[in-house]
Coordinates of C-alpha atoms in Angstrom, one line a residue:
M1 CA -19.7 -19.2 -8.2
T2 CA -19.8 -22.7 -9.7
T3 CA -22.4 -23.0 -12.4
H4 CA -24.3 -26.4 -12.5
P5 CA -26.4 -28.0 -15.2
A6 CA -30.2 -28.2 -15.1
A7 CA -31.6 -29.8 -11.9
T8 CA -33.0 -32.7 -13.9
T9 CA -29.4 -34.1 -14.2
F10 CA -28.8 -34.1 -10.5
P11 CA -28.3 -37.4 -8.7
I12 CA -31.0 -38.8 -6.4
Q13 CA -29.8 -38.0 -2.9
L14 CA -29.6 -40.7 -0.3
R15 CA -31.9 -40.4 2.8
L16 CA -31.2 -42.6 5.8
P17 CA -33.0 -42.8 9.2
G18 CA -32.2 -39.9 11.4
Q19 CA -30.8 -37.8 8.6
A20 CA -31.9 -34.1 8.8
A21 CA -31.7 -33.2 5.1
A22 CA -30.2 -34.1 1.7
P23 CA -29.8 -30.9 -0.3
N24 CA -30.3 -31.3 -4.0
G25 CA -27.4 -30.6 -6.4
P26 CA -24.7 -32.1 -8.6
I27 CA -22.7 -33.8 -5.8
D28 CA -23.6 -37.3 -4.6
P29 CA -22.2 -37.2 -1.0
F30 CA -23.8 -40.5 -0.1
M31 CA -20.8 -41.8 1.9
M32 CA -21.1 -38.6 4.1
Y33 CA -24.7 -39.6 4.9
V34 CA -23.7 -43.3 5.5
L35 CA -21.0 -42.1 8.0
H36 CA -23.4 -39.8 9.8
H37 CA -25.9 -42.7 10.1
A38 CA -23.1 -44.8 11.6
F39 CA -22.1 -42.1 14.1
R40 CA -25.7 -41.6 15.3
R41 CA -26.3 -45.3 15.6
D42 CA -23.1 -46.0 17.5
L43 CA -23.5 -43.2 20.0
A44 CA -27.0 -44.3 20.7
D45 CA -25.9 -47.9 21.1
F46 CA -23.1 -47.0 23.5
A47 CA -25.5 -44.9 25.6
A48 CA -27.9 -47.9 25.8
A49 CA -25.3 -50.6 26.4
V50 CA -23.2 -49.0 29.2
P51 CA -25.9 -49.0 31.8
R52 CA -26.9 -52.6 31.0
T53 CA -23.4 -54.1 31.0
K54 CA -22.5 -56.1 34.1
L55 CA -19.8 -54.5 36.2
D56 CA -18.0 -57.8 36.7
D57 CA -17.9 -58.6 32.9
A58 CA -14.3 -57.4 32.3
G59 CA -14.2 -58.9 28.8
T60 CA -17.2 -56.9 27.6
W61 CA -15.9 -53.7 29.1
R62 CA -12.6 -54.2 27.2
A63 CA -14.6 -54.8 24.0
L64 CA -16.7 -51.7 24.6
A65 CA -13.5 -49.7 25.1
D66 CA -12.0 -51.1 21.8
R67 CA -15.3 -50.5 20.0
W68 CA -15.4 -46.9 21.3
T69 CA -11.8 -46.4 19.9
M70 CA -13.0 -47.5 16.5
F71 CA -16.0 -45.1 16.6
A72 CA -13.9 -42.2 17.9
T73 CA -11.1 -42.8 15.4
A74 CA -13.6 -42.8 12.5
L75 CA -15.3 -39.6 13.8
H76 CA -12.0 -37.8 14.3
H77 CA -10.8 -38.8 10.8
H78 CA -14.1 -37.5 9.4
H79 CA -14.0 -34.2 11.1
N80 CA -10.2 -33.7 10.5
G81 CA -10.7 -34.3 6.8
E82 CA -13.4 -31.6 6.7
D83 CA -11.3 -29.1 8.7
V84 CA -8.2 -29.7 6.6
E85 CA -9.5 -30.4 3.1
L86 CA -13.2 -29.5 2.7
W87 CA -13.9 -26.3 4.6
P88 CA -10.8 -24.4 3.4
L89 CA -11.7 -25.2 -0.2
L90 CA -15.2 -24.0 0.2
E91 CA -14.1 -20.8 2.1
E92 CA -12.3 -19.7 -1.0
R93 CA -15.6 -19.7 -3.0
C94 CA -18.1 -18.6 -0.3
D95 CA -19.9 -15.4 0.4
D96 CA -20.0 -14.0 3.9
A97 CA -23.2 -15.9 5.0
E98 CA -21.8 -19.2 3.8
K99 CA -18.5 -18.5 5.6
R100 CA -20.4 -18.1 8.8
V101 CA -21.8 -21.6 8.4
L102 CA -18.3 -23.0 7.8
E103 CA -17.0 -21.2 10.9
A104 CA -19.8 -22.8 12.9
M105 CA -18.8 -26.2 11.6
D106 CA -15.3 -25.6 13.0
A107 CA -16.7 -24.4 16.3
E108 CA -19.0 -27.4 16.7
H109 CA -16.1 -29.7 16.1
D110 CA -14.3 -28.0 19.0
Q111 CA -17.4 -28.6 21.2
I112 CA -17.5 -32.3 20.3
D113 CA -13.9 -33.1 21.0
P114 CA -13.8 -32.6 24.8
I115 CA -16.9 -34.7 25.5
L116 CA -15.5 -37.5 23.3
E117 CA -12.3 -37.3 25.4
E118 CA -14.5 -37.5 28.5
C119 CA -16.1 -40.7 27.2
H120 CA -12.8 -42.2 26.2
A121 CA -11.5 -41.7 29.7
G122 CA -14.6 -43.4 31.1
F123 CA -14.3 -46.4 28.8
T124 CA -10.6 -46.7 29.6
T125 CA -11.3 -46.7 33.3
M126 CA -14.1 -49.2 33.0
A127 CA -12.0 -51.6 30.9
A128 CA -9.3 -51.5 33.6
H129 CA -11.5 -51.6 36.7
A130 CA -15.2 -51.1 36.4
D131 CA -17.1 -49.3 39.2
E132 CA -20.5 -47.8 39.6
Q133 CA -19.5 -44.2 39.9
T134 CA -17.4 -44.3 36.7
R135 CA -20.2 -46.0 34.9
S136 CA -22.7 -43.3 36.0
E137 CA -20.3 -40.6 34.9
L138 CA -19.8 -42.3 31.5
V139 CA -23.6 -42.7 31.0
D140 CA -24.0 -39.0 31.7
A141 CA -21.2 -38.1 29.2
L142 CA -22.7 -40.3 26.5
V143 CA -26.2 -38.8 27.1
R144 CA -24.8 -35.3 26.8
A145 CA -22.8 -36.2 23.7
Q146 CA -25.8 -37.3 21.7
P147 CA -27.5 -33.9 21.2
I148 CA -24.1 -32.2 20.7
L149 CA -23.1 -34.5 17.9
G150 CA -26.6 -34.9 16.6
D151 CA -27.2 -31.2 16.3
H152 CA -23.9 -30.8 14.5
L153 CA -24.6 -33.6 12.0
A154 CA -28.0 -32.1 11.3
H155 CA -26.5 -28.6 10.8
E156 CA -23.9 -30.0 8.4
E157 CA -26.6 -32.0 6.4
T158 CA -28.9 -29.0 6.2
D159 CA -26.6 -26.0 5.6
A160 CA -23.0 -27.1 5.0
I161 CA -23.9 -29.7 2.3
A162 CA -26.1 -27.1 0.7
I163 CA -23.0 -25.0 0.3
V164 CA -21.1 -28.0 -1.1
Q165 CA -23.9 -28.4 -3.7
R166 CA -23.7 -24.8 -4.7
R167 CA -19.9 -24.3 -4.7
M168 CA -18.3 -27.6 -5.7
T169 CA -18.2 -29.8 -8.8
M170 CA -18.4 -33.6 -8.8
H171 CA -14.7 -33.5 -9.8
D172 CA -13.9 -31.4 -6.7
W173 CA -15.9 -33.9 -4.5
E174 CA -14.2 -36.9 -6.0
E175 CA -10.8 -35.3 -5.3
F176 CA -11.8 -34.7 -1.7
E177 CA -13.0 -38.3 -1.2
A178 CA -9.7 -39.6 -2.8
K179 CA -7.7 -37.6 -0.3
M180 CA -9.8 -38.9 2.6
G181 CA -9.3 -42.5 1.4
K182 CA -5.5 -42.0 1.2
Q183 CA -5.4 -40.6 4.7
S184 CA -7.2 -43.6 6.1
G185 CA -4.9 -46.3 4.6
L186 CA -5.9 -49.9 3.7
G187 CA -5.6 -51.3 7.2
E188 CA -7.8 -48.7 8.7
M189 CA -10.4 -49.1 5.9
L190 CA -10.4 -52.9 6.5
R191 CA -11.3 -52.3 10.2
M192 CA -13.7 -49.4 9.7
S193 CA -15.6 -50.2 6.5
P194 CA -17.9 -52.8 8.1
M195 CA -18.8 -50.3 10.8
M196 CA -20.0 -47.8 8.2
V197 CA -22.8 -50.1 6.9
K198 CA -23.9 -51.8 10.1
G199 CA -27.6 -51.4 10.7
L200 CA -28.6 -50.3 7.2
S201 CA -32.0 -51.7 6.1
D202 CA -31.9 -54.2 3.2
A203 CA -33.3 -51.5 0.9
D204 CA -30.8 -48.8 2.1
R205 CA -27.9 -51.3 1.9
Q206 CA -28.8 -52.2 -1.7
V207 CA -28.8 -48.5 -2.6
V208 CA -25.5 -47.9 -0.9
F209 CA -23.8 -51.0 -2.4
A210 CA -24.9 -49.9 -5.9
R211 CA -22.8 -46.7 -5.5
I212 CA -19.7 -47.8 -3.6
P213 CA -16.6 -49.0 -5.5
G214 CA -15.8 -52.7 -5.7
I215 CA -12.7 -52.4 -3.5
L216 CA -14.8 -51.0 -0.7
K217 CA -17.3 -53.8 -1.1
L218 CA -14.4 -56.3 -0.8
L219 CA -13.1 -54.6 2.3
I220 CA -16.5 -54.7 3.9
K221 CA -16.7 -58.4 3.2
L222 CA -13.1 -59.2 4.4
G223 CA -13.3 -57.1 7.5
G224 CA -16.9 -58.2 8.4
P225 CA -16.2 -61.3 10.5
R226 CA -13.6 -59.5 12.8
F227 CA -15.8 -56.5 13.1
R228 CA -18.9 -58.6 14.0
R229 CA -17.0 -60.5 16.7
L230 CA -15.9 -57.2 18.4
D231 CA -19.3 -55.5 17.9
G232 CA -21.2 -58.5 19.2
R233 CA -19.1 -58.8 22.3
A234 CA -19.1 -55.0 23.0
F235 CA -22.9 -54.8 22.7
Y236 CA -23.7 -58.2 24.2
Y237 CA -26.1 -56.7 26.8
L238 CA -27.8 -54.3 24.4
D239 CA -30.8 -56.6 23.7
R240 CA -30.8 -58.4 27.0

């Protein structure tokens, strides 16, 4: 088992709205929490926007479909990175109880994927030809998706991250994050990075920006205008 220094040297853990836990330890998985905040926020926004969007506004439905693809791609990349890189590393170091938690993480990913595909099909149909029945089915799928994804994120924050804190070093975590970054590629990061920090309060944004590398700050800035145009069009009816 990895041995860590005294708890007084541990980083202050980030806590964002909706987050279930932030286990103490040597690792600073703040970007994990930022992504989880973005996933919760986006799914709630989609569930609220779809019933309000006018059926005859084809441009907004196309924007919603494109914005859903951005969300789903980010979530898939996040879960795939955990399945391929993070959980196998931890399994080599875990006891039986911890392995059961990681097995649950895999199983929960398998539960999430089908309902995301259901939502994707709904958005694709609505972008091509919106109708009330498809909208109703899409709303139902989005409402069902929220607790499934929300429960998984909470389980991960509460139990899986606690295992990360016990079994990994900061060097291990930095290597994992570097692999995730390489898998994304610069173009994808340019598109996705503004989505990650949308909706953070000024105080939370300040804390996050104090921790992220300069290149990510630049990508957020450069990708911001394009993201805000798509996001604004997609969620045009959200506050109306």
